[in-house]
Coordinates of C-alpha atoms in Angstrom, one line a residue:
M3 CA 9.2 13.5 -14.7
A4 CA 12.0 12.5 -12.6
Q5 CA 13.7 9.3 -11.5
L6 CA 14.0 9.7 -7.4
T7 CA 16.7 7.7 -5.9
I8 CA 16.4 7.6 -1.9
D9 CA 20.0 6.2 -1.0
N10 CA 20.8 4.7 2.5
V11 CA 18.8 7.7 4.0
S12 CA 18.5 7.5 7.7
K13 CA 16.7 9.9 10.1
V14 CA 17.5 10.1 14.2
F15 CA 15.5 12.4 16.2
G16 CA 17.9 12.8 19.6
S17 CA 18.6 9.2 20.4
T18 CA 15.8 7.9 18.6
S19 CA 16.5 6.0 15.3
V20 CA 13.2 6.6 13.2
L21 CA 14.5 5.4 9.6
Q22 CA 17.4 2.9 9.1
D23 CA 19.5 3.0 5.9
I24 CA 16.2 3.0 3.4
S25 CA 17.6 2.6 0.0
I26 CA 14.6 2.8 -2.9
E27 CA 14.9 3.7 -6.4
I28 CA 11.8 5.1 -8.3
D29 CA 11.7 5.2 -12.3
A30 CA 10.2 8.1 -13.7
G31 CA 6.5 7.8 -14.3
E32 CA 6.2 5.2 -11.7
F33 CA 3.4 5.0 -8.9
L34 CA 5.2 4.0 -5.7
V35 CA 3.3 3.4 -2.4
L36 CA 5.1 3.4 0.8
V37 CA 2.9 0.9 3.1
G38 CA 3.0 0.4 6.5
P39 CA 1.3 0.8 10.2
S40 CA 1.4 4.2 12.0
G41 CA 4.6 4.9 13.6
C42 CA 6.9 2.7 10.9
G43 CA 8.5 6.0 9.4
K44 CA 6.5 6.4 6.2
S45 CA 5.3 10.0 6.3
T46 CA 8.9 10.8 8.1
L47 CA 10.5 9.4 5.1
L48 CA 8.0 11.5 2.5
N49 CA 8.6 14.6 4.6
M50 CA 12.4 14.2 4.2
V51 CA 11.9 13.9 0.2
A52 CA 9.9 17.1 0.3
G53 CA 12.6 18.9 2.4
L54 CA 10.2 19.5 5.3
L55 CA 12.7 17.4 7.3
T56 CA 16.2 17.3 7.2
I57 CA 18.2 13.8 6.8
S58 CA 20.4 12.3 9.2
G59 CA 22.2 10.4 6.7
G60 CA 22.4 9.2 3.1
Q61 CA 21.3 10.9 -0.4
I62 CA 18.2 12.0 -1.9
R63 CA 18.7 12.3 -5.7
F64 CA 16.4 13.8 -8.5
D65 CA 17.9 12.0 -12.2
G66 CA 21.1 11.7 -10.7
D67 CA 21.5 15.1 -9.0
R68 CA 21.4 15.8 -5.1
I69 CA 18.2 17.5 -3.6
D70 CA 18.6 16.9 0.1
N71 CA 20.8 20.0 0.4
L72 CA 18.0 22.1 -1.5
E73 CA 15.1 24.1 0.3
P74 CA 11.3 22.8 -0.5
K75 CA 10.7 25.4 -2.9
D76 CA 13.8 24.5 -5.0
R77 CA 12.8 20.8 -5.4
N78 CA 10.1 21.3 -7.7
I79 CA 8.0 18.8 -5.7
A80 CA 4.0 19.0 -5.3
M81 CA 2.4 17.6 -2.1
V82 CA -1.2 16.8 -1.3
F83 CA -1.6 16.7 2.5
Q84 CA -4.1 14.6 4.5
S85 CA -5.9 17.4 5.7
Y86 CA -5.9 19.0 2.3
A87 CA -4.6 22.2 3.7
L88 CA -6.9 24.7 1.7
Y89 CA -7.1 28.5 2.2
P90 CA -10.7 28.9 3.8
A91 CA -11.1 32.5 3.0
M92 CA -10.3 31.7 -0.8
S93 CA -12.4 30.3 -4.0
V94 CA -11.4 27.0 -5.4
E95 CA -10.1 29.4 -8.2
K96 CA -7.6 31.2 -5.8
N97 CA -6.7 28.0 -3.8
M98 CA -5.5 26.5 -7.2
A99 CA -4.0 29.5 -8.6
F100 CA -2.2 30.4 -5.2
P101 CA 1.2 28.2 -6.1
L102 CA 1.6 30.0 -9.8
R103 CA 0.8 33.7 -8.1
M104 CA 3.7 32.8 -5.8
A105 CA 6.0 31.6 -8.8
G106 CA 5.2 34.6 -10.4
F107 CA 3.0 33.7 -13.1
S108 CA 0.6 36.3 -15.0
K109 CA -2.9 36.4 -14.1
E110 CA -3.8 35.3 -17.9
D111 CA -1.5 32.1 -17.4
Q112 CA -2.8 31.5 -14.1
T113 CA -6.2 31.6 -15.2
Q114 CA -5.6 29.2 -18.2
K115 CA -3.5 26.7 -16.3
V116 CA -6.1 26.4 -13.4
Q117 CA -9.0 26.1 -16.1
E118 CA -7.2 23.0 -17.6
V119 CA -6.5 21.4 -14.5
A120 CA -10.2 21.7 -13.5
D121 CA -11.4 20.7 -16.8
L122 CA -9.2 17.5 -16.1
L123 CA -10.6 17.0 -12.7
Q124 CA -14.1 18.0 -13.6
I125 CA -14.3 20.6 -11.0
S126 CA -14.6 23.7 -13.3
H127 CA -18.3 24.3 -11.5
L128 CA -16.5 25.0 -8.2
L129 CA -14.2 27.4 -9.1
K130 CA -16.3 30.4 -7.4
R131 CA -17.0 28.2 -4.2
K132 CA -15.2 28.3 -0.7
P133 CA -13.7 25.3 0.7
A134 CA -16.4 25.2 3.3
A135 CA -19.0 24.5 0.6
L136 CA -17.6 21.7 -0.8
S137 CA -17.7 18.0 0.0
G138 CA -14.8 15.9 1.3
G139 CA -14.2 14.3 -2.4
Q140 CA -14.4 17.7 -3.9
R141 CA -11.8 19.3 -1.6
Q142 CA -9.7 16.5 -2.2
R143 CA -9.6 17.1 -6.0
V144 CA -8.8 21.1 -5.5
A145 CA -5.8 20.1 -3.3
M146 CA -4.7 17.6 -6.1
G147 CA -5.5 20.6 -8.7
R148 CA -3.6 22.9 -6.5
A149 CA -0.5 20.2 -7.0
L150 CA -0.9 19.7 -10.7
V151 CA -1.0 23.4 -11.8
R152 CA 2.9 23.7 -11.1
D153 CA 3.8 20.7 -13.3
P154 CA 6.0 19.4 -10.8
K155 CA 8.8 16.7 -11.1
L156 CA 7.5 14.6 -8.7
F157 CA 4.0 14.3 -6.8
L158 CA 3.7 13.2 -3.0
F159 CA 0.6 12.4 -1.3
D160 CA 0.6 11.9 2.3
E161 CA -2.5 9.4 3.0
P162 CA -4.6 11.8 1.2
L163 CA -8.1 9.3 1.7
S164 CA -8.1 8.8 5.1
N165 CA -10.6 11.5 5.8
L166 CA -13.0 10.2 3.4
D167 CA -15.9 7.8 3.8
A168 CA -15.3 4.0 2.4
K169 CA -17.0 4.6 -0.7
L170 CA -15.8 8.0 -1.6
R171 CA -12.3 6.3 -0.8
V172 CA -12.9 3.6 -3.5
D173 CA -14.0 6.5 -6.0
M174 CA -11.0 8.8 -5.3
R175 CA -8.6 6.1 -5.5
T176 CA -9.9 5.1 -8.9
E177 CA -9.8 9.0 -10.0
I178 CA -6.0 9.1 -8.5
K179 CA -5.2 6.1 -10.6
R180 CA -6.6 7.1 -13.8
L181 CA -5.2 10.6 -13.4
H182 CA -1.5 8.7 -13.2
Q183 CA -2.1 6.9 -16.4
R184 CA -3.4 9.7 -18.1
L185 CA -0.7 11.8 -17.4
G186 CA 2.4 9.5 -16.5
T187 CA 3.5 11.6 -13.8
T188 CA 6.2 10.4 -10.7
I189 CA 4.1 9.7 -7.6
L190 CA 5.3 8.7 -4.4
Y191 CA 2.2 7.8 -2.0
V192 CA 1.9 7.3 1.6
T193 CA -1.0 4.7 3.3
H194 CA -1.5 2.6 6.0
D195 CA -4.3 1.0 3.9
Q196 CA -2.7 -2.2 2.4
V197 CA -6.0 -2.4 -0.5
E198 CA -4.7 1.1 -1.5
A199 CA -1.3 0.0 -1.8
M200 CA -2.0 -3.3 -3.7
T201 CA -4.8 -1.3 -6.3
M202 CA -2.8 1.6 -7.1
A203 CA 1.1 1.1 -6.8
T204 CA 3.1 -0.2 -9.8
R205 CA 5.9 -1.1 -6.8
I206 CA 5.2 -0.9 -3.1
A207 CA 7.7 -0.4 -0.4
V208 CA 6.3 -2.4 2.8
M209 CA 7.6 -0.5 6.0
E210 CA 8.1 -1.4 9.8
G211 CA 10.4 -0.3 12.4
G212 CA 11.8 2.3 10.2
I213 CA 13.0 -0.4 7.7
V214 CA 11.7 -1.5 4.1
Q215 CA 10.7 -5.2 4.9
Q216 CA 10.4 -5.8 1.3
F217 CA 9.9 -3.7 -2.1
G218 CA 8.6 -4.9 -5.3
T219 CA 5.8 -5.1 -7.4
P220 CA 2.2 -5.8 -5.8
A221 CA 2.0 -9.2 -7.2
E222 CA 5.6 -10.0 -5.8
I223 CA 4.8 -8.8 -2.6
Y224 CA 1.4 -10.8 -2.2
D225 CA 2.4 -13.8 -4.0
H226 CA 5.5 -14.0 -2.2
P227 CA 6.1 -12.4 0.8
A228 CA 9.8 -11.8 2.1
N229 CA 8.7 -12.2 5.9
T230 CA 5.9 -13.2 8.4
F231 CA 5.3 -9.2 8.8
V232 CA 4.8 -8.6 5.1
A233 CA 2.6 -12.1 4.8
T234 CA 0.2 -10.6 7.6
F235 CA 0.0 -7.4 6.6
M236 CA -0.6 -7.8 2.8
G237 CA -4.0 -9.2 2.3
S238 CA -7.6 -8.9 3.7
P239 CA -8.2 -11.3 5.7
A240 CA -4.5 -11.9 6.6
M241 CA -2.6 -14.8 5.5
N242 CA -2.9 -17.7 8.1
L243 CA 0.3 -18.7 9.6
I244 CA 0.1 -21.7 11.5
D245 CA 2.4 -23.5 13.3
A246 CA 4.1 -26.7 12.3
V247 CA 7.2 -28.9 12.3
V248 CA 9.5 -30.4 9.3
S249 CA 8.7 -34.2 9.2
P250 CA 11.5 -36.9 9.6
D251 CA 11.8 -37.4 5.9
Q252 CA 11.4 -33.4 5.1
Q253 CA 8.4 -34.1 2.7
H254 CA 5.7 -32.9 5.1
L255 CA 4.7 -30.5 7.6
Q256 CA 3.3 -32.0 11.1
I257 CA 0.5 -29.9 12.2
G258 CA -0.7 -31.9 15.6
A259 CA -2.3 -35.4 13.8
V260 CA -2.5 -33.6 10.4
N261 CA 0.4 -34.4 7.9
V262 CA 0.4 -31.7 4.9
P263 CA 2.4 -32.1 1.9
M264 CA 5.6 -29.6 1.8
P265 CA 4.4 -26.9 -0.5
P266 CA 6.5 -26.6 -3.9
G267 CA 8.6 -24.0 -4.1
V268 CA 10.0 -23.9 -0.7
K269 CA 13.4 -24.9 0.8
A270 CA 12.8 -27.5 3.2
P271 CA 14.7 -27.1 6.6
A272 CA 16.0 -29.9 8.6
A273 CA 13.8 -32.4 10.0
G274 CA 12.2 -31.2 13.7
T275 CA 12.6 -27.5 12.6
K276 CA 9.4 -25.2 13.6
V277 CA 8.1 -23.6 10.9
K278 CA 5.1 -21.6 10.0
L279 CA 2.9 -22.3 7.1
G280 CA 1.4 -19.3 5.5
L281 CA -2.2 -20.2 3.9
R282 CA -4.1 -17.1 2.3
P283 CA -7.8 -17.5 3.2
E284 CA -8.9 -17.3 -0.6
W285 CA -7.0 -20.7 -1.2
F286 CA -9.3 -22.9 0.5
G287 CA -13.0 -24.4 -1.0
V288 CA -14.9 -27.2 -0.8
G289 CA -16.3 -29.7 -2.8
D290 CA -14.2 -32.3 -5.0
K291 CA -10.4 -32.7 -4.4
A292 CA -8.3 -30.6 -7.2
E293 CA -5.1 -31.3 -8.7
G294 CA -2.4 -29.9 -6.1
T295 CA -4.8 -29.3 -3.4
F296 CA -4.7 -30.9 0.1
D297 CA -7.8 -32.3 1.9
M298 CA -7.6 -30.4 5.3
P299 CA -9.9 -31.8 8.2
V300 CA -11.3 -28.7 10.3
R301 CA -13.8 -27.6 12.6
V302 CA -15.9 -25.1 12.0
D303 CA -16.2 -22.1 14.6
L304 CA -17.7 -19.2 12.9
I305 CA -19.6 -18.2 9.7
E306 CA -19.5 -14.3 8.9
P307 CA -21.5 -13.8 5.5
T308 CA -20.2 -10.8 3.2
G309 CA -22.5 -11.2 0.5
P310 CA -20.5 -12.7 -2.5
D311 CA -18.2 -14.2 -0.1
M312 CA -18.3 -15.6 3.5
Y313 CA -15.6 -15.9 5.9
V314 CA -15.3 -18.9 7.8
S315 CA -13.1 -19.2 10.9
V316 CA -12.1 -22.8 11.5
K317 CA -10.0 -24.8 14.0
L318 CA -7.1 -26.9 12.7
D319 CA -5.8 -29.4 15.6
G320 CA -6.6 -26.0 18.0
Q321 CA -5.1 -23.4 15.9
S322 CA -7.4 -20.8 14.6
V323 CA -7.6 -20.5 10.7
M324 CA -9.3 -18.0 8.5
T325 CA -11.0 -18.8 5.2
R326 CA -12.8 -17.1 2.6
L327 CA -15.5 -19.4 0.6
P328 CA -18.0 -18.8 -2.0
A329 CA -21.4 -17.7 -0.6
G330 CA -23.9 -20.9 -0.1
S331 CA -21.0 -23.2 0.6
D332 CA -21.9 -26.2 2.3
V333 CA -20.6 -25.5 5.7
T334 CA -22.3 -25.5 9.2
Q335 CA -21.3 -23.8 12.3
N336 CA -19.8 -26.0 15.2
S337 CA -19.7 -29.2 12.6
D338 CA -16.7 -31.2 11.3
C339 CA -16.0 -30.8 7.6
T340 CA -12.9 -31.2 5.0
L341 CA -11.8 -28.1 3.0
R342 CA -9.5 -28.5 0.3
V343 CA -6.4 -25.9 0.3
A344 CA -4.5 -25.0 -2.7
L345 CA -0.6 -25.4 -1.8
D346 CA 1.1 -24.4 -4.8
K347 CA 1.9 -20.8 -3.7
A348 CA 2.0 -21.6 0.0
P349 CA 5.2 -20.3 1.8
I350 CA 6.9 -21.6 4.8
F351 CA 8.2 -19.3 7.5
D352 CA 11.3 -19.7 9.9
A353 CA 9.6 -19.8 13.4
E354 CA 12.4 -17.8 14.9
T355 CA 13.5 -15.4 12.4
G356 CA 10.2 -15.2 10.6
L357 CA 11.9 -15.1 7.2
A358 CA 10.4 -16.8 4.3
L359 CA 12.2 -19.9 3.0
Y360 CA 12.0 -20.0 -0.6
A361 CA 14.0 -22.3 -2.9

């Protein structure tokens, strides 16, 4: 295991700036997820750590020692690719043993290490098969096994689950998290899937436009988003951003004819300031008003049953708001109703900058 420090790293392709002054520190044994939409620079950053791309500025260090000037083979890093990158003519056993053979291990040591990792990943019965005879999940396990046999300081995962079907993605997500807990390895993991990020990471770096928008634990990022991008990107369904104006007494937010109490924990700007009120769909409910909630008059626009929940799209003074209510909630399409909404965690954002206004 190693502590990874990414210090003011930038990347420029020609006249195009892809990454701008990225600074992240990953503790030994940590599971850090880089998450963001396609084109945000997360895979570029991963490839720079691996040595597959050169950096344009800054430094990358392991335990204080600079590695960005080393060849990839000298960095003691193992990488699991989105495409698995298995050799089709080799058996599973030979695919897993390949990095050991390249490193000069004896055949006995290769066999022993491959068997240990195969037992760990529960793929011992697949060792004699070729990749073409494996399912997607099995190929992913083999790719992980090939990385594990090297016992590297750092594991890099580049969207390893994106080629799998929905159920298998959930299963493999659980397997990777269990593997991390069992081995205590340091992992840098890239994904565009915010559910993967929330469920797997010890910390998350949310990226957009070549910049780290927020860096923190899953709870910090979900409960206290730094800006409107993070607020809407992390969470499914996304956080609602409702246009509002600060009231003259700075104690309320005016949403048309509806006056919502100013949420606790926010820094109220000047009266008349345009802001956006952030409300997550699961903060809405039906029934008797509870302490700390606000009764919000809405009109039901669309109901989408999902089984245990139902997504209910409503209109609040003409603005669309997505809510997530328990299945069987007493709401009817195209009718007026009152929903209670919890405001204790609700952020507000500056309408121009998009930055959160916390106290």
